[in-house]
Tab-separated table of C-alpha atoms in Angstrom:
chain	number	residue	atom	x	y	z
Z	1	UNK	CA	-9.164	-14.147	-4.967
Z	2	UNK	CA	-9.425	-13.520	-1.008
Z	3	UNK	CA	-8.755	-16.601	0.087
Z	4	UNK	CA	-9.752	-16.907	4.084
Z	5	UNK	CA	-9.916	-20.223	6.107
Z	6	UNK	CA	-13.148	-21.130	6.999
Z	7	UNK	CA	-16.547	-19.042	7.167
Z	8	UNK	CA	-17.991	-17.845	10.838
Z	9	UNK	CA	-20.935	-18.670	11.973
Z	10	UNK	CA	-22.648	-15.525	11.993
Z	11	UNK	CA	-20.804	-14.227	8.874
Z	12	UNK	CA	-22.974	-17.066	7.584
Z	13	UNK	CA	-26.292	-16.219	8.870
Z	14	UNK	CA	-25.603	-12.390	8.267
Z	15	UNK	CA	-24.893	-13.798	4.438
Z	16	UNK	CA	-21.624	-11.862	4.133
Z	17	UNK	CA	-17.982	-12.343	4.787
Z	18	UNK	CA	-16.534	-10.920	7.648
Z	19	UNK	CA	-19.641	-9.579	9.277
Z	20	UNK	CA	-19.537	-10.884	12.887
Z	21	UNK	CA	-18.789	-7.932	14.968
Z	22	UNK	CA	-15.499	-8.521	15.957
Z	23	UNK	CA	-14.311	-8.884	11.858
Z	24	UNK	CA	-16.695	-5.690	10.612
Z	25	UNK	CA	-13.245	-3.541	10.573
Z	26	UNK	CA	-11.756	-5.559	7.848
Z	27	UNK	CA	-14.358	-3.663	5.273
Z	28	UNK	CA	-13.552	-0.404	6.198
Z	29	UNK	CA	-9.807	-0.986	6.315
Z	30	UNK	CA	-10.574	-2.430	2.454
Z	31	UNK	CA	-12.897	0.531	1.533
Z	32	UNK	CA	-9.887	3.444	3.153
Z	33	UNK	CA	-6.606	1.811	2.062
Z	34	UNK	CA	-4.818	3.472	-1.039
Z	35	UNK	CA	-6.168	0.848	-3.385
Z	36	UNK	CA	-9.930	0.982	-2.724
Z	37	UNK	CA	-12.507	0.907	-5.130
Z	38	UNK	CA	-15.488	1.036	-2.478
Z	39	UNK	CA	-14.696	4.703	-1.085
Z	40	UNK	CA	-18.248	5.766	-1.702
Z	41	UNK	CA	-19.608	3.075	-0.054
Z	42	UNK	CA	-20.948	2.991	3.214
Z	43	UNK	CA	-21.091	-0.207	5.010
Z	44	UNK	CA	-24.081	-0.575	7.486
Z	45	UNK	CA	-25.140	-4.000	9.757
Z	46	UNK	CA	-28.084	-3.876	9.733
Z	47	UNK	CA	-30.145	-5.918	7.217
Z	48	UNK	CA	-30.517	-3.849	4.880
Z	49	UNK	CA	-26.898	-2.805	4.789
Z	50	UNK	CA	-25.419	-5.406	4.422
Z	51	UNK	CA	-27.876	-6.565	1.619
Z	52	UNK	CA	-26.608	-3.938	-0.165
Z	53	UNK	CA	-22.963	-4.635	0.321
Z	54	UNK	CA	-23.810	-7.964	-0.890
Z	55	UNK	CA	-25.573	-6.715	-4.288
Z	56	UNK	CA	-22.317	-4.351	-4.378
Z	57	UNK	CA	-19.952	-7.097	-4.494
Z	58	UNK	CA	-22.018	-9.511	-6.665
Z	59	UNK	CA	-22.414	-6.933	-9.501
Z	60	UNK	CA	-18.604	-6.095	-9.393
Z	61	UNK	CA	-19.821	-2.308	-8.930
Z	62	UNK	CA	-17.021	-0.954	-7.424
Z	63	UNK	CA	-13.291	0.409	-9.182
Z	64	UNK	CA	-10.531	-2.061	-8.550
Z	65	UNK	CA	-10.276	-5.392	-10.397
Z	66	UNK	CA	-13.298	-8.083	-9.344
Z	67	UNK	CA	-12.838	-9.825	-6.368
Z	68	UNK	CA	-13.352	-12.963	-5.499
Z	69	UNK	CA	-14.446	-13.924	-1.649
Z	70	UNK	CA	-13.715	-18.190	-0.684
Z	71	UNK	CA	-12.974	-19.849	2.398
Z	72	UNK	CA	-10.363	-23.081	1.584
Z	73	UNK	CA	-13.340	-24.573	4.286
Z	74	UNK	CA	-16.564	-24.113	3.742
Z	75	UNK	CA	-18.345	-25.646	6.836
Z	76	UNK	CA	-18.599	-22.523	9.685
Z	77	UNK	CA	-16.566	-22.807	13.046
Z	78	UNK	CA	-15.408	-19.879	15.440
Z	79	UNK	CA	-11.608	-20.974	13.807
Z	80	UNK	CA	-10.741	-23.541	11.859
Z	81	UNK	CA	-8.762	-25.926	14.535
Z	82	UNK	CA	-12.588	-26.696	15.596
Z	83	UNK	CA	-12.937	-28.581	12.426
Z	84	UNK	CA	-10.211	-30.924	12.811
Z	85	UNK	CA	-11.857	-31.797	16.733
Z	86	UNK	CA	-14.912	-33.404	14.368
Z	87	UNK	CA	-12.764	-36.494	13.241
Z	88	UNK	CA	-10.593	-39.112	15.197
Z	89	UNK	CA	-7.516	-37.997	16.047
Z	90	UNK	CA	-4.676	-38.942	13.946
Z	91	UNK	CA	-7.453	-40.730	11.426
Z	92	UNK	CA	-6.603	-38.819	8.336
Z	93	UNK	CA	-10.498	-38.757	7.971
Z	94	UNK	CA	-9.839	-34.457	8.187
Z	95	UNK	CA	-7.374	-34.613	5.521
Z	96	UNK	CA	-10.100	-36.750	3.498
Z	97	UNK	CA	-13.305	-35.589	3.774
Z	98	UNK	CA	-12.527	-31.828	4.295
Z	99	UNK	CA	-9.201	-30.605	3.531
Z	100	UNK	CA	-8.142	-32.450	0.280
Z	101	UNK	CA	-11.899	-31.306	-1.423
Z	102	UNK	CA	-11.029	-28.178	-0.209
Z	103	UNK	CA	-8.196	-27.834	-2.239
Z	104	UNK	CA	-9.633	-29.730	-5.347
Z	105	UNK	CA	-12.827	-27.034	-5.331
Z	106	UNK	CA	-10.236	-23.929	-5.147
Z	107	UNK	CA	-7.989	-25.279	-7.953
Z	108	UNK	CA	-11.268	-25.604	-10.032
Z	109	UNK	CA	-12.415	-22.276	-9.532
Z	110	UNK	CA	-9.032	-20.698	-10.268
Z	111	UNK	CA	-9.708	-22.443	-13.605
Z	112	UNK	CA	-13.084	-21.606	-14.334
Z	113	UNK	CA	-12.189	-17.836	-13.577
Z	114	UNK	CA	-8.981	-17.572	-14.763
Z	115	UNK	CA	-7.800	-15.775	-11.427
Z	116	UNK	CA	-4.037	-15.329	-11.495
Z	117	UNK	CA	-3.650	-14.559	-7.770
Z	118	UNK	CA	-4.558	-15.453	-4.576
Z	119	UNK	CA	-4.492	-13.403	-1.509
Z	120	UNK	CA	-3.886	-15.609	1.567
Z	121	UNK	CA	-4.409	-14.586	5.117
Z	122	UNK	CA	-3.965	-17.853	7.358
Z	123	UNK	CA	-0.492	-19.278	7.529
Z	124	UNK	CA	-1.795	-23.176	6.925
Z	125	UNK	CA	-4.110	-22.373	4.672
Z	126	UNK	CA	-0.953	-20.576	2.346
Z	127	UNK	CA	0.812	-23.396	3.071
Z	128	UNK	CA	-1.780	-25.755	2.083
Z	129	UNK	CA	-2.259	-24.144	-1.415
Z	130	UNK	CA	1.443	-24.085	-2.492
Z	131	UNK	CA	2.553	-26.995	-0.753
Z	132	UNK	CA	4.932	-26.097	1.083
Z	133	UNK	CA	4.743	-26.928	4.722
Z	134	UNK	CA	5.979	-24.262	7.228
Z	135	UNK	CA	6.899	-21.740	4.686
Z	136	UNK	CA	4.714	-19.412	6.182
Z	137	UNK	CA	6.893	-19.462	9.859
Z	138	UNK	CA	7.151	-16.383	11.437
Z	139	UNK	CA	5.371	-14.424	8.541
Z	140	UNK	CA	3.854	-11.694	10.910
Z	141	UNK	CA	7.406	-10.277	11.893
Z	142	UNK	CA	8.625	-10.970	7.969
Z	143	UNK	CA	5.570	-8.779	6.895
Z	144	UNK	CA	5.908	-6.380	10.072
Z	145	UNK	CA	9.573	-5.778	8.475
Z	146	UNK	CA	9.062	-5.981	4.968
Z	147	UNK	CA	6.865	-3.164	5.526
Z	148	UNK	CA	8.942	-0.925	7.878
Z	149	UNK	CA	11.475	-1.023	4.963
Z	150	UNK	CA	8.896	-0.218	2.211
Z	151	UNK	CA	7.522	2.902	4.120
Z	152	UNK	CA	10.917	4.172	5.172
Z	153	UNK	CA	11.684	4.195	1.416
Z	154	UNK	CA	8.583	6.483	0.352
Z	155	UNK	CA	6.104	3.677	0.338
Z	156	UNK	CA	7.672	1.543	-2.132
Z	157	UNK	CA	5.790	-1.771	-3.436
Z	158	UNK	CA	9.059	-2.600	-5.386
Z	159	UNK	CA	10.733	-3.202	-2.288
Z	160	UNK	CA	7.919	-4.985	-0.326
Z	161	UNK	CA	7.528	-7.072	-3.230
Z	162	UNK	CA	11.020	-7.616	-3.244
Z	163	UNK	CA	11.717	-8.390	0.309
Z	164	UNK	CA	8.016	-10.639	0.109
Z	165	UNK	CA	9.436	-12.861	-2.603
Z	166	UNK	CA	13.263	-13.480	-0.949
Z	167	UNK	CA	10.898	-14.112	2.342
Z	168	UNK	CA	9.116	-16.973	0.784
Z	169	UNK	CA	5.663	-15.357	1.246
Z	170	UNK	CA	4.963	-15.319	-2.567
Z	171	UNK	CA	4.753	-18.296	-4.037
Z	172	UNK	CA	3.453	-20.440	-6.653
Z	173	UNK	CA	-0.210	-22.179	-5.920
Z	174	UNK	CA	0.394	-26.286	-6.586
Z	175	UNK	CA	-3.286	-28.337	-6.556
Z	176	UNK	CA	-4.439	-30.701	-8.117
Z	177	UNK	CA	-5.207	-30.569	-12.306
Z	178	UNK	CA	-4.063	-26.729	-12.204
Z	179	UNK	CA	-1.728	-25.827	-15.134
Z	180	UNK	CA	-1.663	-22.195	-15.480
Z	181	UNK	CA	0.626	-20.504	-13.336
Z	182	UNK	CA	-1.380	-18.618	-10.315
Z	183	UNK	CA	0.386	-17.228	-7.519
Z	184	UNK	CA	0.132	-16.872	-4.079
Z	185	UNK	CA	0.753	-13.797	-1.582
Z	186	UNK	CA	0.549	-14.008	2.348
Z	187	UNK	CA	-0.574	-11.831	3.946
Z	188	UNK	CA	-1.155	-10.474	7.605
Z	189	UNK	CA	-3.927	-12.689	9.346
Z	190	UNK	CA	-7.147	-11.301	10.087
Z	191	UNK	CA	-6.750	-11.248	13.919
Z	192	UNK	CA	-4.035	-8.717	13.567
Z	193	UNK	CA	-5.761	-6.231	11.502
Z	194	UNK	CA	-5.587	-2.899	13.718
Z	195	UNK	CA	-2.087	-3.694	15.121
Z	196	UNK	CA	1.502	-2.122	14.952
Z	197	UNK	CA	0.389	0.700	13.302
Z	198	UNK	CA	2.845	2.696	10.593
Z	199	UNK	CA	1.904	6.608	9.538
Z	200	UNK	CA	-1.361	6.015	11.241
Z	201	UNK	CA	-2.399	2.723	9.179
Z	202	UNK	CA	-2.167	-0.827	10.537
Z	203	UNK	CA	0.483	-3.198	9.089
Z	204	UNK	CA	-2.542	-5.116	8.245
Z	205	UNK	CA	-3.936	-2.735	5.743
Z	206	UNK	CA	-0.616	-1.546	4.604
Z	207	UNK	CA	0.111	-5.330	3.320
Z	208	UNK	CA	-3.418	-6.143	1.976
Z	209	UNK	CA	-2.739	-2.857	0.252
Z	210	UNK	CA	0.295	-3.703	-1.283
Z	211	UNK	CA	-1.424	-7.421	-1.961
Z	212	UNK	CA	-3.490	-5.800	-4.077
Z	213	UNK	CA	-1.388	-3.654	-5.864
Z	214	UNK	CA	0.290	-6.869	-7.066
Z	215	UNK	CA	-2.982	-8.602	-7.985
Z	216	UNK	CA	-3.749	-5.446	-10.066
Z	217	UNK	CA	-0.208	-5.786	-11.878
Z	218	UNK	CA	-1.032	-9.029	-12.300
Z	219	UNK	CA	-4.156	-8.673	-13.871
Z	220	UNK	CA	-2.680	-6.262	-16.448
């Protein structure tokens, strides 16, 4: 599973994740990193484009392992701090009405599909989903390293894996009613996805790369 905050509001009416202009990149950074499984595909933004893109990823017609797209929030804001600005402050009417279901509907679909790991790209929504508060502090630098070390040693995923478990950035999902062990991997958030470049690729695409490298592994 991709597991994102909350959906945009044009992402919504387009009827496809990440498909508000300023987010279109993260599809071709999936479709030209080392594990993609959509190379033939070209993406388009128009409407019939991205009708097909949607038919692509509902049949599963593509080579790497099925993916699964979910937002921990499922009601559309420009970010997900906008949510929080709809209940009284200090209430806990957030934490009721929106974040707790949130969790509760994730944990069920990790059951339903059997889906041993998640993919994480906000910091609170990691958090949120293993349960650990602030474990996710300072993870752009921590994944900016981890994967200066794995290139300098020939692109290793041993080592980033390495380095991403003694960083706390893997991590076992905790909610509600789920028994099987899934696990968690942070990765780099969204807004950073064409920065500090490495051999010509972002950091961004270098971690979701290595992300799902491990989901693969995990899968088999």
């Amino acid at each position: 599973m991709l597991l994102f905050s909350n959906p945009h509001p044009e992402s919504v009416r387009q009827g496809l994740f990440m498909s508000e202009r300023s987010s279109r990149g993260f599809w071709e950074i999936l479709k030209n990193i080392e594990q993609r499984g959509m190379g033939n595909h070209n993406f388009s933004w128009d409407e019939e484009g991205i009708r097909k893109t949607v038919s692509l990823l509902l049949k599963g017609d593509y080579d790497m392992p099925l993916l699964f797209f979910d937002c921990l929030y499922q009601i559309p804001s420009n970010k997900p701090g906008d949510l929080k600005k709809l209940f009284a402050h200090r209430s806990g009417d957030f934490k009721k009405y929106i974040h707790e279901p949130g969790l509760e509907r994730i944990g069920k679909i990790l059951r339903q599909y059997n889906i041993k790991t998640v993919i994480v790209f906000t910091g609170e929504t990691f958090e949120s989903i293993v349960n650990k508060p602030g474990i996710s502090k300072g993870s752009r630098e921590k994944l900016c390293e981890f994967t200066k070390k794995a290139i300098k040693k020939d692109n290793s995923y041993e080592i980033f894996i390495k380095c991403m478990r003694e960083g706390g950035l893997i991590q076992q999902v905790i909610l509600p009613d789920l028994d099987s062990c899934v696990t968690a991997i942070k990765v780099m958030d969204t807004r950073a996805k064409y920065r500090w470049k490495i051999k010509g690729l972002s950091t961004f695409a270098h971690v979701l790369n290595f992300a799902l490298q491990y989901a693969h592994k995990r899968e088999h």
